[in-house]
CSV table of C-alpha atoms in Angstrom, one decimal:
chain,number,residue,atom,x,y,z
A,670,UNK,CA,-9.5,8.6,-3.8
A,671,UNK,CA,-7.0,7.7,-6.5
A,672,UNK,CA,-3.4,7.4,-7.2
A,673,UNK,CA,-0.3,5.2,-5.8
A,674,UNK,CA,1.9,5.3,-2.8
A,675,UNK,CA,5.3,4.8,-4.1
A,676,UNK,CA,7.8,3.6,-1.9
A,677,UNK,CA,11.0,3.3,-3.7
A,678,UNK,CA,14.7,2.3,-2.5
A,679,UNK,CA,13.6,2.6,1.1
A,680,UNK,CA,16.4,1.6,4.0
A,681,UNK,CA,16.1,1.8,7.5
A,682,UNK,CA,17.5,0.6,10.8
A,683,UNK,CA,17.3,1.3,14.4
A,684,UNK,CA,20.7,2.6,15.6
A,685,UNK,CA,21.0,-0.6,18.2
A,686,UNK,CA,20.3,-3.0,15.2
A,687,UNK,CA,23.5,-4.6,13.4
A,688,UNK,CA,21.5,-5.2,10.0
A,689,UNK,CA,18.8,-3.1,8.6
A,690,UNK,CA,15.1,-4.0,9.2
A,691,UNK,CA,14.4,-2.8,5.8
A,692,UNK,CA,16.9,-2.7,2.8
A,693,UNK,CA,16.6,-1.1,-0.5
A,694,UNK,CA,12.5,-1.8,-0.2
A,695,UNK,CA,10.6,-0.8,-3.4
A,696,UNK,CA,6.7,-1.2,-3.4
A,697,UNK,CA,3.7,0.3,-5.4
A,698,UNK,CA,0.2,0.5,-3.4
A,699,UNK,CA,-2.8,1.7,-5.3
A,700,UNK,CA,-5.0,3.9,-2.9
A,701,UNK,CA,-8.1,2.0,-3.5
A,702,UNK,CA,-6.7,-1.1,-2.2
A,703,UNK,CA,-7.9,-2.6,0.9
A,704,UNK,CA,-4.4,-3.9,2.1
A,705,UNK,CA,-3.6,-6.3,4.8
A,706,UNK,CA,0.1,-5.7,6.1
A,707,UNK,CA,1.2,-9.0,7.4
A,708,UNK,CA,4.5,-10.6,9.1
A,709,UNK,CA,6.0,-12.1,11.8
A,710,UNK,CA,6.4,-10.0,15.0
A,711,UNK,CA,9.3,-7.7,15.0
A,712,UNK,CA,9.6,-7.7,10.9
A,713,UNK,CA,8.7,-3.8,11.0
A,714,UNK,CA,5.1,-3.6,10.4
A,715,UNK,CA,4.3,-0.8,12.8
A,716,UNK,CA,8.1,0.6,11.7
A,717,UNK,CA,6.8,0.6,8.5
A,718,UNK,CA,3.8,2.7,9.7
A,719,UNK,CA,6.1,5.2,11.2
A,720,UNK,CA,8.1,5.4,8.2
A,721,UNK,CA,5.0,6.2,6.2
A,722,UNK,CA,3.8,8.8,8.5
A,723,UNK,CA,7.3,10.6,8.5
A,724,UNK,CA,8.1,9.9,12.2
A,725,UNK,CA,11.5,8.1,11.4
A,726,UNK,CA,14.5,9.1,9.4
A,727,UNK,CA,15.3,6.8,6.4
A,728,UNK,CA,16.9,6.4,3.0
A,729,UNK,CA,15.0,6.4,0.0
A,730,UNK,CA,11.7,8.1,-1.0
A,731,UNK,CA,7.9,7.6,0.0
A,732,UNK,CA,5.4,9.4,-2.2
A,733,UNK,CA,1.4,10.0,-1.8
A,734,UNK,CA,-1.1,12.2,-3.0
A,735,UNK,CA,-2.8,11.9,0.5
A,736,UNK,CA,-1.2,12.4,4.0
A,737,UNK,CA,-1.7,9.4,6.1
A,738,UNK,CA,-3.6,9.1,9.3
A,739,UNK,CA,-2.6,6.4,12.2
A,740,UNK,CA,-4.9,4.3,14.1
A,741,UNK,CA,-5.4,4.4,17.0
A,742,UNK,CA,-4.7,7.6,18.3
A,743,UNK,CA,-6.9,8.6,21.5
A,744,UNK,CA,-8.0,12.1,22.6
A,745,UNK,CA,-6.3,13.8,25.7
A,746,UNK,CA,-8.0,12.8,28.7
A,747,UNK,CA,-10.5,15.7,28.8
A,748,UNK,CA,-14.3,15.9,28.7
A,749,UNK,CA,-15.5,15.3,24.9
A,750,UNK,CA,-18.2,13.7,23.5
A,751,UNK,CA,-18.0,10.9,20.5
A,752,UNK,CA,-19.9,13.6,18.4
A,753,UNK,CA,-17.5,16.3,19.5
A,754,UNK,CA,-14.4,13.9,18.8
A,755,UNK,CA,-16.1,13.2,15.4
A,756,UNK,CA,-16.6,17.0,14.6
A,757,UNK,CA,-13.2,17.7,15.3
A,758,UNK,CA,-12.0,15.0,12.5
A,759,UNK,CA,-14.6,16.7,9.9
A,760,UNK,CA,-16.4,19.7,10.8
A,761,UNK,CA,-18.5,19.5,8.1
A,762,UNK,CA,-20.0,16.2,9.1
A,763,UNK,CA,-23.7,16.3,9.6
A,764,UNK,CA,-25.3,14.6,12.5
A,765,UNK,CA,-27.4,12.2,10.4
A,766,UNK,CA,-23.9,11.0,8.4
A,767,UNK,CA,-22.7,10.1,11.9
A,768,UNK,CA,-25.6,8.1,12.9
A,769,UNK,CA,-25.7,6.4,9.3
A,770,UNK,CA,-22.1,5.1,10.4
A,771,UNK,CA,-23.0,4.2,13.8
A,772,UNK,CA,-25.5,2.1,12.4
A,773,UNK,CA,-23.0,-0.1,10.1
A,774,UNK,CA,-21.0,-0.3,13.4
A,775,UNK,CA,-24.2,-1.7,15.1
A,776,UNK,CA,-24.0,1.3,17.5
A,777,UNK,CA,-26.7,3.0,18.6
A,778,UNK,CA,-27.2,7.0,17.9
A,779,UNK,CA,-27.3,8.3,21.5
A,780,UNK,CA,-23.7,7.1,21.8
A,781,UNK,CA,-23.1,10.2,20.2
A,782,UNK,CA,-23.9,12.3,23.5
A,783,UNK,CA,-21.9,10.3,25.8
A,784,UNK,CA,-18.4,11.2,27.1
A,785,UNK,CA,-15.7,9.2,24.8
A,786,UNK,CA,-13.9,8.1,27.9
A,787,UNK,CA,-16.6,6.2,29.5
A,788,UNK,CA,-17.4,4.1,26.3
A,789,UNK,CA,-16.0,0.7,26.4
A,790,UNK,CA,-12.8,-0.3,24.6
A,791,UNK,CA,-14.8,-2.1,21.6
A,792,UNK,CA,-16.9,1.4,21.2
A,793,UNK,CA,-14.1,3.6,21.4
A,794,UNK,CA,-12.3,1.4,18.5
A,795,UNK,CA,-15.4,1.7,16.5
A,796,UNK,CA,-15.9,5.7,17.0
A,797,UNK,CA,-12.0,6.2,16.2
A,798,UNK,CA,-12.6,4.2,12.9
A,799,UNK,CA,-15.8,6.0,12.1
A,800,UNK,CA,-13.6,9.1,12.6
A,801,UNK,CA,-10.7,7.7,10.2
A,802,UNK,CA,-13.0,7.3,7.3
A,803,UNK,CA,-15.0,10.6,7.8
A,804,UNK,CA,-11.8,12.5,6.5
A,805,UNK,CA,-11.9,11.9,3.2
A,806,UNK,CA,-8.6,13.7,2.6
A,807,UNK,CA,-6.3,11.3,4.3
A,808,UNK,CA,-5.4,7.6,3.8
A,809,UNK,CA,-5.7,5.3,7.1
A,810,UNK,CA,-3.2,3.1,8.7
A,811,UNK,CA,-4.8,0.8,10.9
A,812,UNK,CA,-2.9,-1.0,13.7
A,813,UNK,CA,-4.6,-3.8,15.3
A,814,UNK,CA,-7.9,-3.0,15.5
A,815,UNK,CA,-9.4,-6.2,16.8
A,816,UNK,CA,-7.8,-6.1,20.1
A,817,UNK,CA,-11.0,-4.6,21.9
A,818,UNK,CA,-13.2,-6.4,19.8
A,819,UNK,CA,-14.7,-9.6,20.8
A,820,UNK,CA,-16.2,-12.1,17.8
A,821,UNK,CA,-19.1,-10.1,17.0
A,822,UNK,CA,-17.2,-6.7,17.1
A,823,UNK,CA,-14.8,-8.2,15.0
A,824,UNK,CA,-17.4,-9.2,12.5
A,825,UNK,CA,-19.2,-5.9,12.5
A,826,UNK,CA,-16.0,-4.0,12.1
A,827,UNK,CA,-14.9,-6.3,9.4
A,828,UNK,CA,-18.0,-5.7,7.6
A,829,UNK,CA,-17.7,-2.1,8.1
A,830,UNK,CA,-14.0,-2.3,6.1
A,831,UNK,CA,-15.7,-4.1,3.5
A,832,UNK,CA,-18.1,-1.2,2.6
A,833,UNK,CA,-14.8,1.1,2.4
A,834,UNK,CA,-11.7,1.3,0.2
A,835,UNK,CA,-8.1,2.7,0.4
A,836,UNK,CA,-6.5,1.6,3.6
A,837,UNK,CA,-3.7,-0.4,5.1
A,838,UNK,CA,-4.3,-2.6,8.1
A,839,UNK,CA,-2.3,-4.8,10.4
A,840,UNK,CA,-3.8,-7.7,12.0
A,841,UNK,CA,-3.1,-11.2,13.1
A,842,UNK,CA,-6.6,-12.5,12.9
A,843,UNK,CA,-7.1,-14.3,9.3
A,844,UNK,CA,-10.6,-14.7,9.9
A,845,UNK,CA,-11.1,-10.9,10.5
A,846,UNK,CA,-8.8,-10.0,7.6
A,847,UNK,CA,-10.7,-12.4,4.9
A,848,UNK,CA,-13.6,-10.5,5.2
A,849,UNK,CA,-12.5,-7.4,3.3
A,850,UNK,CA,-9.0,-7.4,2.2
A,851,UNK,CA,-8.2,-7.6,-1.6
A,852,UNK,CA,-4.4,-7.2,-1.3
A,853,UNK,CA,-1.8,-8.4,1.1
A,854,UNK,CA,1.8,-6.9,1.4
A,855,UNK,CA,3.9,-9.5,3.2
A,856,UNK,CA,7.2,-8.7,5.1
A,857,UNK,CA,9.0,-11.9,4.6
A,858,UNK,CA,12.2,-13.3,5.7
A,859,UNK,CA,14.1,-11.9,2.9
A,860,UNK,CA,11.6,-10.0,0.8
A,861,UNK,CA,8.5,-8.0,0.7
A,862,UNK,CA,5.7,-9.2,-1.7
A,863,UNK,CA,2.2,-7.8,-2.6
A,864,UNK,CA,0.0,-10.1,-3.7
A,865,UNK,CA,-3.4,-9.6,-5.0
A,866,UNK,CA,-6.3,-11.3,-3.1
A,867,UNK,CA,-7.0,-12.4,0.6
A,868,UNK,CA,-5.3,-14.1,3.4
A,869,UNK,CA,-6.4,-17.5,2.3
A,870,UNK,CA,-4.8,-16.9,-1.1
A,871,UNK,CA,-1.5,-15.5,0.2
A,872,UNK,CA,-1.0,-18.7,2.4
A,873,UNK,CA,-1.8,-21.0,-0.7
A,874,UNK,CA,1.1,-18.8,-2.7
A,875,UNK,CA,3.3,-18.8,0.6
A,876,UNK,CA,2.9,-22.5,0.6
A,877,UNK,CA,3.7,-23.2,-2.8
A,878,UNK,CA,6.7,-20.8,-2.9
A,879,UNK,CA,7.9,-22.4,0.6
A,880,UNK,CA,7.6,-26.0,-1.1
A,881,UNK,CA,9.7,-24.7,-4.0
A,882,UNK,CA,12.3,-23.0,-2.1
A,883,UNK,CA,12.7,-26.0,0.1
A,884,UNK,CA,13.5,-28.1,-3.0
A,885,UNK,CA,15.9,-25.5,-4.0
A,886,UNK,CA,17.4,-25.2,-1.0
A,887,UNK,CA,17.8,-29.3,-0.7
A,888,UNK,CA,19.8,-29.4,-4.2
A,889,UNK,CA,21.9,-26.4,-3.0
A,890,UNK,CA,22.8,-28.4,0.3
A,891,UNK,CA,23.6,-31.0,-1.6
A,892,UNK,CA,25.7,-29.2,-3.9
A,893,UNK,CA,27.6,-27.4,-0.9
A,894,UNK,CA,28.2,-30.9,0.6
A,895,UNK,CA,29.9,-32.1,-2.6
A,896,UNK,CA,32.1,-29.0,-3.1
A,897,UNK,CA,32.9,-29.1,0.7
A,898,UNK,CA,34.0,-32.7,0.3
A,899,UNK,CA,35.9,-31.8,-3.1
A,900,UNK,CA,37.7,-28.7,-1.3
A,901,UNK,CA,38.6,-31.2,1.9
A,902,UNK,CA,40.1,-33.8,-0.6
A,903,UNK,CA,42.0,-31.2,-2.7
A,904,UNK,CA,43.7,-30.0,0.2
A,905,UNK,CA,44.5,-33.1,1.8
A,906,UNK,CA,46.2,-34.3,-1.3
A,907,UNK,CA,48.4,-31.2,-1.8
A,908,UNK,CA,49.6,-31.4,1.9
A,909,UNK,CA,50.3,-35.1,1.3
A,910,UNK,CA,51.9,-34.8,-1.7
A,911,UNK,CA,54.4,-31.9,-0.4
A,912,UNK,CA,55.0,-33.8,3.3
A,913,UNK,CA,56.1,-37.1,1.1
A,914,UNK,CA,58.7,-35.4,-1.3
A,915,UNK,CA,62.4,-36.2,-1.0
A,916,UNK,CA,64.3,-34.0,-3.0
A,917,UNK,CA,64.5,-30.3,-3.6
A,918,UNK,CA,62.8,-31.0,-7.4
A,919,UNK,CA,60.0,-33.0,-6.1
A,920,UNK,CA,59.4,-30.7,-3.5
A,921,UNK,CA,59.3,-27.7,-5.9
A,922,UNK,CA,56.6,-29.5,-8.0
A,923,UNK,CA,54.9,-30.5,-4.8
A,924,UNK,CA,54.7,-26.8,-3.6
A,925,UNK,CA,53.6,-25.9,-7.1
A,926,UNK,CA,50.8,-28.3,-6.8
A,927,UNK,CA,50.0,-27.6,-3.3
A,928,UNK,CA,49.6,-24.0,-4.5
A,929,UNK,CA,47.3,-25.2,-6.9
A,930,UNK,CA,45.2,-27.1,-4.8
A,931,UNK,CA,45.0,-23.9,-2.4
A,932,UNK,CA,43.5,-22.0,-5.3
A,933,UNK,CA,41.1,-24.4,-6.3
A,934,UNK,CA,40.0,-24.8,-2.6
A,935,UNK,CA,39.7,-21.3,-2.4
A,936,UNK,CA,37.3,-21.0,-5.2
A,937,UNK,CA,35.5,-24.2,-4.2
A,938,UNK,CA,34.9,-22.3,-0.9
A,939,UNK,CA,33.8,-19.1,-2.6
A,940,UNK,CA,31.2,-21.4,-4.5
A,941,UNK,CA,29.7,-22.8,-1.1
A,942,UNK,CA,29.5,-19.0,0.0
A,943,UNK,CA,27.6,-18.3,-2.9
A,944,UNK,CA,25.6,-21.0,-2.8
A,945,UNK,CA,24.8,-20.7,1.1
A,946,UNK,CA,23.8,-17.1,0.5
A,947,UNK,CA,21.1,-18.4,-1.7
A,948,UNK,CA,19.4,-20.5,1.0
A,949,UNK,CA,17.2,-17.9,2.6
A,950,UNK,CA,13.0,-16.6,2.6
A,951,UNK,CA,11.9,-19.9,4.0
A,952,UNK,CA,10.0,-19.1,7.1
A,953,UNK,CA,11.1,-21.6,9.7
A,954,UNK,CA,8.8,-22.4,12.8
A,955,UNK,CA,10.1,-25.0,15.3
A,956,UNK,CA,7.8,-27.3,17.1
A,957,UNK,CA,7.1,-26.0,20.7
A,958,UNK,CA,7.3,-28.4,23.3
A,959,UNK,CA,4.9,-28.2,25.9
A,960,UNK,CA,5.3,-30.2,29.3
A,961,UNK,CA,2.0,-31.4,30.6
A,962,UNK,CA,0.8,-33.4,33.6
A,963,UNK,CA,-2.8,-34.7,33.3
A,964,UNK,CA,-4.9,-33.8,36.5
A,965,UNK,CA,-6.6,-36.8,38.3
A,966,UNK,CA,-9.9,-35.1,39.2
A,967,UNK,CA,-13.0,-33.1,38.0
A,968,UNK,CA,-11.9,-29.7,37.4
A,969,UNK,CA,-15.2,-27.6,37.3
A,970,UNK,CA,-18.7,-28.2,38.4
A,971,UNK,CA,-21.1,-25.3,38.0
A,972,UNK,CA,-25.1,-25.6,38.0
A,973,UNK,CA,-27.2,-22.6,37.5
A,974,UNK,CA,-24.3,-20.6,38.2
A,975,UNK,CA,-23.8,-16.5,37.8
A,976,UNK,CA,-21.8,-14.0,39.4
A,977,UNK,CA,-23.4,-11.0,40.9
A,978,UNK,CA,-22.6,-7.3,40.6
A,979,UNK,CA,-24.7,-5.3,42.7
A,980,UNK,CA,-27.1,-7.9,43.1
A,981,UNK,CA,-27.7,-8.4,39.3
A,982,UNK,CA,-26.5,-11.4,37.4
A,983,UNK,CA,-23.4,-10.6,35.0
A,984,UNK,CA,-24.4,-13.1,32.7
A,985,UNK,CA,-27.4,-16.0,32.1
A,986,UNK,CA,-26.8,-19.1,34.4
A,987,UNK,CA,-24.4,-21.8,33.2
A,988,UNK,CA,-24.0,-25.3,33.6
A,989,UNK,CA,-20.2,-26.4,33.1
A,990,UNK,CA,-18.8,-30.1,33.7
A,991,UNK,CA,-14.9,-30.0,33.0
A,992,UNK,CA,-12.6,-33.0,33.3
A,993,UNK,CA,-8.8,-34.0,32.7
A,994,UNK,CA,-8.2,-33.3,29.2
A,995,UNK,CA,-11.0,-31.1,28.3
A,996,UNK,CA,-10.2,-27.8,26.5
A,997,UNK,CA,-12.8,-25.4,27.6
A,998,UNK,CA,-13.4,-22.0,26.0
A,999,UNK,CA,-15.3,-19.3,27.3
A,1000,UNK,CA,-16.9,-17.0,24.7
A,1001,UNK,CA,-19.4,-13.7,24.8
A,1002,UNK,CA,-19.6,-10.5,24.0
A,1003,UNK,CA,-17.1,-7.9,25.8
A,1004,UNK,CA,-18.1,-6.9,29.2
A,1005,UNK,CA,-20.3,-10.2,29.8
A,1006,UNK,CA,-18.1,-11.1,32.4
A,1007,UNK,CA,-15.4,-13.6,30.8
A,1008,UNK,CA,-12.3,-12.5,32.5
A,1009,UNK,CA,-14.2,-12.1,35.7
A,1010,UNK,CA,-15.3,-15.7,35.2
A,1011,UNK,CA,-11.4,-16.8,35.3
A,1012,UNK,CA,-10.6,-14.7,38.2
A,1013,UNK,CA,-13.5,-16.6,40.1
A,1014,UNK,CA,-12.1,-19.7,39.1
A,1015,UNK,CA,-8.8,-18.7,39.9
A,1016,UNK,CA,-9.7,-17.1,43.6
A,1017,UNK,CA,-8.7,-13.8,42.4
A,1018,UNK,CA,-10.7,-11.6,44.6
A,1019,UNK,CA,-14.3,-11.7,46.5
A,1020,UNK,CA,-17.5,-12.6,44.5
A,1021,UNK,CA,-20.9,-12.5,45.1
A,1022,UNK,CA,-22.4,-15.8,43.4
A,1023,UNK,CA,-25.6,-17.3,42.3
A,1024,UNK,CA,-25.9,-21.3,41.9
A,1025,UNK,CA,-23.7,-24.1,43.0
A,1026,UNK,CA,-20.0,-24.9,42.3
A,1027,UNK,CA,-17.4,-26.6,43.1
A,1028,UNK,CA,-13.7,-26.1,41.8
A,1029,UNK,CA,-10.9,-28.0,42.0
A,1030,UNK,CA,-7.5,-26.3,40.6
A,1031,UNK,CA,-4.4,-28.8,40.7
A,1032,UNK,CA,-1.3,-27.6,42.0
A,1033,UNK,CA,0.6,-26.7,38.9
A,1034,UNK,CA,-1.1,-23.9,36.8
A,1035,UNK,CA,0.2,-22.1,33.9
A,1036,UNK,CA,-1.6,-18.7,34.1
A,1037,UNK,CA,-1.5,-16.1,31.2
A,1038,UNK,CA,-3.4,-12.8,31.8
A,1039,UNK,CA,-4.4,-10.3,29.4
A,1040,UNK,CA,-2.7,-7.5,31.7
A,1041,UNK,CA,0.8,-9.1,32.1
A,1042,UNK,CA,2.3,-6.2,30.6
A,1043,UNK,CA,1.5,-3.8,33.2
A,1044,UNK,CA,3.4,-5.8,35.8
A,1045,UNK,CA,6.5,-7.4,34.4
A,1046,UNK,CA,9.1,-7.1,31.7
A,1047,UNK,CA,11.9,-9.4,30.2
A,1048,UNK,CA,14.4,-8.0,32.2
A,1049,UNK,CA,12.3,-8.6,35.5
A,1050,UNK,CA,11.6,-12.1,34.6
A,1051,UNK,CA,14.9,-13.1,33.5
A,1052,UNK,CA,16.3,-12.1,37.1
A,1053,UNK,CA,13.7,-14.1,38.7
A,1054,UNK,CA,14.9,-17.5,37.0
A,1055,UNK,CA,17.3,-20.1,38.2
A,1056,UNK,CA,20.4,-20.9,35.7
A,1057,UNK,CA,18.7,-23.8,34.6
A,1058,UNK,CA,15.2,-22.2,34.1
A,1059,UNK,CA,16.7,-19.2,32.3
A,1060,UNK,CA,18.2,-21.5,29.9
A,1061,UNK,CA,14.8,-23.5,28.9
A,1062,UNK,CA,13.0,-20.2,28.8
A,1063,UNK,CA,15.6,-18.6,26.3
A,1064,UNK,CA,15.0,-21.9,24.3
A,1065,UNK,CA,11.4,-21.3,24.4
A,1066,UNK,CA,11.7,-17.9,23.3
A,1067,UNK,CA,13.7,-18.9,20.5
A,1068,UNK,CA,11.2,-21.3,19.2
A,1069,UNK,CA,8.7,-18.8,19.4
A,1070,UNK,CA,10.8,-16.6,17.0
A,1071,UNK,CA,13.1,-14.4,18.9
A,1072,UNK,CA,16.4,-13.6,17.1
A,1073,UNK,CA,19.8,-13.6,18.5
A,1074,UNK,CA,20.0,-9.9,18.8
A,1075,UNK,CA,16.8,-9.6,20.9
A,1076,UNK,CA,18.2,-11.9,23.9
A,1077,UNK,CA,21.1,-9.1,24.4
A,1078,UNK,CA,18.5,-6.1,24.3
A,1079,UNK,CA,16.6,-6.3,27.6
A,1080,UNK,CA,15.4,-3.0,27.5
A,1081,UNK,CA,12.8,-3.8,24.5
A,1082,UNK,CA,12.9,-0.4,23.3
A,1083,UNK,CA,12.3,-1.4,20.0
A,1084,UNK,CA,10.2,-4.5,20.4
A,1085,UNK,CA,6.9,-5.1,19.0
A,1086,UNK,CA,3.9,-5.8,20.9
A,1087,UNK,CA,4.0,-9.4,19.5
A,1088,UNK,CA,7.6,-9.8,20.9
A,1089,UNK,CA,6.5,-8.6,24.2
A,1090,UNK,CA,3.5,-10.9,24.4
A,1091,UNK,CA,6.0,-13.7,23.6
A,1092,UNK,CA,7.8,-13.0,26.6
A,1093,UNK,CA,5.1,-13.9,28.9
A,1094,UNK,CA,4.0,-16.8,26.9
A,1095,UNK,CA,7.4,-18.3,27.1
A,1096,UNK,CA,7.0,-17.8,30.8
A,1097,UNK,CA,3.8,-19.5,31.2
A,1098,UNK,CA,5.1,-22.6,29.2
A,1099,UNK,CA,8.1,-22.7,31.7
A,1100,UNK,CA,7.8,-25.8,33.6
A,1101,UNK,CA,5.0,-28.7,34.1
A,1102,UNK,CA,1.5,-27.6,34.1
A,1103,UNK,CA,-1.4,-30.0,34.7
A,1104,UNK,CA,-4.1,-26.9,33.9
A,1105,UNK,CA,-3.8,-24.0,31.7
A,1106,UNK,CA,-5.6,-20.8,32.2
A,1107,UNK,CA,-5.0,-18.4,29.3
A,1108,UNK,CA,-7.0,-15.2,29.0
A,1109,UNK,CA,-6.7,-13.4,25.1
A,1110,UNK,CA,-3.3,-15.5,24.4
A,1111,UNK,CA,-3.4,-14.9,20.7
A,1112,UNK,CA,-3.6,-10.9,21.1
A,1113,UNK,CA,-0.7,-9.3,19.1
A,1114,UNK,CA,1.0,-12.8,18.2
A,1115,UNK,CA,1.7,-13.4,14.4
A,1116,UNK,CA,-0.3,-15.9,12.5
A,1117,UNK,CA,2.6,-18.4,12.4
A,1118,UNK,CA,2.9,-18.3,16.2
A,1119,UNK,CA,-0.7,-19.1,16.2
A,1120,UNK,CA,-0.5,-21.8,14.4
A,1121,UNK,CA,2.4,-23.1,15.9
A,1122,UNK,CA,0.4,-22.9,19.1
A,1123,UNK,CA,-2.3,-24.8,17.9
A,1124,UNK,CA,-0.2,-27.6,16.5
A,1125,UNK,CA,1.6,-28.1,19.9
A,1126,UNK,CA,-1.7,-27.8,22.0
A,1127,UNK,CA,-3.2,-30.5,19.7
A,1128,UNK,CA,-0.1,-32.8,20.2
A,1129,UNK,CA,0.5,-32.3,23.9
A,1130,UNK,CA,-3.3,-32.1,24.7
A,1131,UNK,CA,-3.2,-29.9,28.1
A,1132,UNK,CA,-5.9,-29.5,30.0
A,1133,UNK,CA,-6.9,-25.9,29.3
A,1134,UNK,CA,-9.4,-23.2,30.1
A,1135,UNK,CA,-9.4,-20.3,27.6
A,1136,UNK,CA,-10.6,-16.8,26.5
A,1137,UNK,CA,-9.8,-15.5,23.2
A,1138,UNK,CA,-11.6,-14.0,20.3
A,1139,UNK,CA,-9.7,-15.4,17.6
A,1140,UNK,CA,-12.3,-17.6,16.0
A,1141,UNK,CA,-9.3,-20.0,14.2
A,1142,UNK,CA,-7.8,-20.4,17.4
A,1143,UNK,CA,-10.8,-21.3,19.3
A,1144,UNK,CA,-12.4,-23.4,16.5
A,1145,UNK,CA,-9.3,-25.4,16.0
A,1146,UNK,CA,-8.8,-26.4,19.8
A,1147,UNK,CA,-11.8,-26.2,22.1
A,1148,UNK,CA,-13.1,-29.6,23.1
A,1149,UNK,CA,-16.0,-27.8,25.0
A,1150,UNK,CA,-17.0,-24.1,24.6
A,1151,UNK,CA,-19.5,-22.3,26.8
A,1152,UNK,CA,-21.2,-18.8,25.9
A,1153,UNK,CA,-21.5,-16.2,28.2
A,1154,UNK,CA,-24.8,-14.2,27.3
A,1155,UNK,CA,-25.9,-10.9,29.0
A,1156,UNK,CA,-29.3,-10.9,30.6
A,1157,UNK,CA,-32.0,-8.7,28.6
């Protein structure tokens, strides 16, 4: 694989937008790079993929020596084995080549004989990624590969991608990306930058750039204030001179001076506008306020506890004591029963169990499920809120980075998955809560929002039970951690 992907003078906007999402963008990407595409939710990462795939009309040009291939594309819901799916990608692939790729993905060889649609989400992700790289005549565009992967799966896929070269990947998991990326393409507030290095390198460079921009902006603010004071002073002087003049000659002179003062005022205002236009490209992340009430009693008591399925334990027996102020995170591989345990704690459903337990949930719960998007949307939530709740809710969305144009667009047609996730996150933050039970809150959220959540949770110290596969998020917040392990 060799050559460059050239994007030249590219401009694009959706019909509902006032300003372009991309304006006159030019970037040069080498086809051997392991490139991370990052940026805040709604900045256009998936849209850029669609432009590269020639799915959206745009101005400017995109040149590449290889056709682009998008991930994930799932096969039609017909009976097809994993081997048949991979042969569709490259009919010349031999079985041993597939098995070699499977070993790199920590998958057994006999998975090739299984129906693709009965595989777990993580297994399907790995098979589809293998298919991408068996096709040597395409350039992979990998969109959010970690959403169906647990911590172990993210490590395995990260190591797999590190063995490959020539792809672009979108992800908000910095620990995952740091395993393999060698270049970063960042969609910033006012620019698109390409940087050599990993996410840690980009964060350091961005911090330095933001510090420099803040210093420059402060100087501009000071100069704007000075010019504004000059403008007001000149205008007031001219008006006062004209009003105080007695005879015709003095009035003519005052009118001339008033005209001059207006010209000075206009030039000053133009300078202010020019300097205001320079204040940009610094990402602003507001402090997120969380209303917390401290529970008064022990939350969880589990002894030699497991949940049974068809009479067999889902996971090895666990012992848990959770008290007010604890932030308990439940970890473990996919399918081991993390979400099932959360549902048991919440009382959602009937369960067969082993061991002893005592659960005392406070009345005021903040619950965020993985699958909220299936039940509600932005318009539905707004219609259910009182006027005061709506005002607070919209303020929370603003703190989470929502732009004014999004508030008016209740259809959410062009919203990113991250923006849709914020709709439910803001709803989960609405009101006072004694216990937060959040399942995979970081899925689809950009790195700045994840960091914003970490800082706010550390500040307000809510009592929390969480399931999350983002290692940085869990390591930053957990005061207690219980690992669920399958019974072998």
